[in-house]
PDB file of C-alpha atoms in Angstrom:
ATOM      1  CA  MET P  17      -0.135  -0.070   0.198  1.00  0.00           C
ATOM      2  CA  ARG P  18       3.205   2.525   0.314  1.00  0.00           C
ATOM      3  CA  ILE P  19       4.556   1.773  -2.583  1.00  0.00           C
ATOM      4  CA  LEU P  20       1.295   2.301  -4.241  1.00  0.00           C
ATOM      5  CA  LEU P  21       0.863   5.982  -2.334  1.00  0.00           C
ATOM      6  CA  VAL P  22       4.406   6.387  -3.266  1.00  0.00           C
ATOM      7  CA  LEU P  23       4.021   6.005  -6.844  1.00  0.00           C
ATOM      8  CA  VAL P  24       0.768   8.144  -7.186  1.00  0.00           C
ATOM      9  CA  PHE P  25       3.031  10.959  -5.413  1.00  0.00           C
ATOM     10  CA  ALA P  26       5.152  10.942  -7.275  1.00  0.00           C
ATOM     11  CA  CYS P  27       3.621  10.495 -10.608  1.00  0.00           C
ATOM     12  CA  GLY P  28       1.133  13.386  -9.519  1.00  0.00           C
ATOM     13  CA  SER P  29       3.967  15.563  -8.063  1.00  0.00           C
ATOM     14  CA  SER P  30       5.748  15.291 -11.840  1.00  0.00           C
ATOM     15  CA  SER P  31       4.097  18.856 -13.672  1.00  0.00           C
ATOM     16  CA  THR P  32       5.655  20.981 -14.453  1.00  0.00           C
ATOM     17  CA  PRO P  33       5.942  24.660 -12.264  1.00  0.00           C
ATOM     18  CA  PRO P  34       3.329  27.261 -14.504  1.00  0.00           C
ATOM     19  CA  SER P  35       5.443  29.156 -16.308  1.00  0.00           C
ATOM     20  CA  SER P  36       5.757  33.315 -15.834  1.00  0.00           C
ATOM     21  CA  PRO P  37       4.344  35.800 -18.115  1.00  0.00           C
ATOM     22  CA  THR P  38       6.204  36.452 -21.362  1.00  0.00           C
ATOM     23  CA  PRO P  39       6.403  40.506 -20.859  1.00  0.00           C
ATOM     24  CA  ALA P  40       4.583  42.500 -24.573  1.00  0.00           C
ATOM     25  CA  ALA P  41       7.263  42.712 -27.232  1.00  0.00           C
ATOM     26  CA  LYS P  42       7.468  46.647 -27.093  1.00  0.00           C
ATOM     27  CA  VAL P  43       6.360  47.908 -30.898  1.00  0.00           C
ATOM     28  CA  ASP P  44       8.974  50.645 -31.974  1.00  0.00           C
ATOM     29  CA  PRO P  45       7.248  53.854 -32.260  1.00  0.00           C
ATOM     30  CA  CYS P  46       9.128  54.943 -35.613  1.00  0.00           C
ATOM     31  CA  LYS P  47       8.336  52.358 -37.846  1.00  0.00           C
ATOM     32  CA  PRO P  48       4.690  53.351 -37.444  1.00  0.00           C
ATOM     33  CA  ALA P  49       5.138  57.001 -38.487  1.00  0.00           C
ATOM     34  CA  TYR P  50       8.050  56.551 -40.496  1.00  0.00           C
ATOM     35  CA  ALA P  51       5.500  54.450 -42.682  1.00  0.00           C
ATOM     36  CA  GLU P  52       2.867  57.357 -42.896  1.00  0.00           C
ATOM     37  CA  TYR P  53       4.759  60.036 -43.574  1.00  0.00           C
ATOM     38  CA  ALA P  54       6.843  58.168 -46.172  1.00  0.00           C
ATOM     39  CA  SER P  55       2.936  57.713 -47.583  1.00  0.00           C
ATOM     40  CA  ARG P  56       1.654  61.418 -46.793  1.00  0.00           C
ATOM     41  CA  TRP P  57       5.419  62.457 -48.240  1.00  0.00           C
ATOM     42  CA  ARG P  58       4.580  60.480 -51.799  1.00  0.00           C
ATOM     43  CA  ILE P  59       1.454  61.615 -52.568  1.00  0.00           C
ATOM     44  CA  ALA P  60       2.246  65.372 -51.947  1.00  0.00           C
ATOM     45  CA  ARG P  61       5.460  64.943 -53.911  1.00  0.00           C
ATOM     46  CA  SER P  62       3.945  63.310 -56.623  1.00  0.00           C
ATOM     47  CA  GLU P  63       1.521  65.389 -57.281  1.00  0.00           C
ATOM     48  CA  GLU P  64       4.477  68.603 -56.890  1.00  0.00           C
ATOM     49  CA  LEU P  65       5.798  67.189 -59.482  1.00  0.00           C
ATOM     50  CA  LYS P  66       4.017  65.923 -62.182  1.00  0.00           C
ATOM     51  CA  GLU P  67       2.691  69.362 -62.013  1.00  0.00           C
ATOM     52  CA  VAL P  68       5.949  70.342 -63.532  1.00  0.00           C
ATOM     53  CA  GLY P  69       6.508  67.346 -65.961  1.00  0.00           C
ATOM     54  CA  PHE P  70       8.297  64.342 -64.674  1.00  0.00           C
ATOM     55  CA  ASP P  71       7.892  61.009 -65.547  1.00  0.00           C
ATOM     56  CA  ARG P  72       6.970  58.061 -63.293  1.00  0.00           C
ATOM     57  CA  ASP P  73      10.699  56.876 -63.187  1.00  0.00           C
ATOM     58  CA  SER P  74      12.116  60.383 -61.568  1.00  0.00           C
ATOM     59  CA  ILE P  75       9.190  60.453 -59.280  1.00  0.00           C
ATOM     60  CA  ASP P  76       9.612  57.450 -57.781  1.00  0.00           C
ATOM     61  CA  GLU P  77      13.546  58.157 -58.025  1.00  0.00           C
ATOM     62  CA  VAL P  78      13.328  61.228 -56.021  1.00  0.00           C
ATOM     63  CA  ILE P  79      11.017  60.382 -53.921  1.00  0.00           C
ATOM     64  CA  GLN P  80      13.442  57.288 -52.867  1.00  0.00           C
ATOM     65  CA  ILE P  81      15.492  60.356 -51.926  1.00  0.00           C
ATOM     66  CA  GLU P  82      13.718  62.375 -49.864  1.00  0.00           C
ATOM     67  CA  ILE P  83      11.325  59.241 -47.405  1.00  0.00           C
ATOM     68  CA  ALA P  84      15.865  57.512 -46.824  1.00  0.00           C
ATOM     69  CA  LEU P  85      15.522  60.084 -44.385  1.00  0.00           C
ATOM     70  CA  LEU P  86      13.770  62.603 -42.592  1.00  0.00           C
ATOM     71  CA  PRO P  87      14.025  66.115 -42.501  1.00  0.00           C
ATOM     72  CA  LYS P  88      15.565  68.297 -40.090  1.00  0.00           C
ATOM     73  CA  THR P  89      13.367  70.150 -38.047  1.00  0.00           C
ATOM     74  CA  ALA P  90      13.876  73.716 -39.239  1.00  0.00           C
ATOM     75  CA  ASP P  91      14.226  72.221 -43.474  1.00  0.00           C
ATOM     76  CA  LEU P  92      10.152  71.789 -41.710  1.00  0.00           C
ATOM     77  CA  ALA P  93       9.632  75.079 -40.786  1.00  0.00           C
ATOM     78  CA  LYS P  94      10.585  76.721 -44.181  1.00  0.00           C
ATOM     79  CA  LEU P  95       8.246  74.030 -45.488  1.00  0.00           C
ATOM     80  CA  ARG P  96       6.061  74.645 -43.693  1.00  0.00           C
ATOM     81  CA  THR P  97       6.300  78.311 -44.094  1.00  0.00           C
ATOM     82  CA  GLN P  98       5.847  77.591 -47.999  1.00  0.00           C
ATOM     83  CA  TYR P  99       2.672  75.918 -47.842  1.00  0.00           C
ATOM     84  CA  THR P 100       0.404  78.248 -44.582  1.00  0.00           C
ATOM     85  CA  ALA P 101      -1.691  79.192 -47.796  1.00  0.00           C
ATOM     86  CA  ILE P 102      -2.587  75.851 -48.289  1.00  0.00           C
ATOM     87  CA  ALA P 103      -2.657  74.250 -44.727  1.00  0.00           C
ATOM     88  CA  LEU P 104      -4.724  77.531 -44.008  1.00  0.00           C
ATOM     89  CA  PHE P 105      -7.859  76.960 -46.233  1.00  0.00           C
ATOM     90  CA  LEU P 106      -7.013  73.127 -47.494  1.00  0.00           C
ATOM     91  CA  PRO P 107      -5.768  71.773 -43.908  1.00  0.00           C
ATOM     92  CA  ASP P 108      -6.557  68.160 -45.507  1.00  0.00           C
ATOM     93  CA  ALA P 109      -4.100  68.978 -48.395  1.00  0.00           C
ATOM     94  CA  PRO P 110      -1.568  66.734 -49.155  1.00  0.00           C
ATOM     95  CA  TRP P 111       1.129  68.994 -47.916  1.00  0.00           C
ATOM     96  CA  PRO P 112       0.226  69.706 -44.830  1.00  0.00           C
ATOM     97  CA  ARG P 113      -1.143  66.297 -44.500  1.00  0.00           C
ATOM     98  CA  ALA P 114       2.783  65.236 -44.858  1.00  0.00           C
ATOM     99  CA  LEU P 115       4.261  67.869 -42.828  1.00  0.00           C
ATOM    100  CA  ASP P 116       1.775  66.944 -39.978  1.00  0.00           C
ATOM    101  CA  ALA P 117       3.475  63.285 -40.823  1.00  0.00           C
ATOM    102  CA  ALA P 118       6.647  64.380 -41.233  1.00  0.00           C
ATOM    103  CA  GLU P 119       7.134  66.263 -37.854  1.00  0.00           C
ATOM    104  CA  VAL P 120       5.336  63.106 -35.891  1.00  0.00           C
ATOM    105  CA  ALA P 121       7.984  60.820 -37.570  1.00  0.00           C
ATOM    106  CA  ILE P 122      10.895  63.534 -36.105  1.00  0.00           C
ATOM    107  CA  GLU P 123       9.363  63.487 -32.551  1.00  0.00           C
ATOM    108  CA  ALA P 124       9.381  59.687 -32.524  1.00  0.00           C
ATOM    109  CA  CYS P 125      12.272  58.780 -34.758  1.00  0.00           C
ATOM    110  CA  GLY P 126      14.516  61.508 -34.617  1.00  0.00           C
ATOM    111  CA  GLU P 127      15.659  64.190 -37.048  1.00  0.00           C
ATOM    112  CA  GLU P 128      17.882  62.977 -40.288  1.00  0.00           C
ATOM    113  CA  ALA P 129      16.923  59.182 -39.243  1.00  0.00           C
ATOM    114  CA  PRO P 130      16.907  57.080 -41.771  1.00  0.00           C
ATOM    115  CA  HIS P 131      14.237  54.195 -42.786  1.00  0.00           C
ATOM    116  CA  PRO P 132      13.437  51.800 -40.721  1.00  0.00           C
TER     117      PRO P 132
END
């Protein structure tokens, strides 16, 4: 009888200890902010370059160069000055939205941060 109790006790105690919860993976705030910036910038810049006669390949090349790094805050301020009238009358126009997205990306990633 004792042997039976020892076997039952030994088999019952072989359960694994409860695992500790794994910490949630931290989400890099830079990636979504940079993606939004790149998307908004591409839309605004494409329209602008198309109006002055650039072909699709040239537009893509210029945009790839421009979105490779985030702009500086000072450069962003200059662009905002240029597009003030548009922002006042058309706040949903591509450039005000692109500049807003660039500002958020700079806050998340830093000035002149490379594409993550």
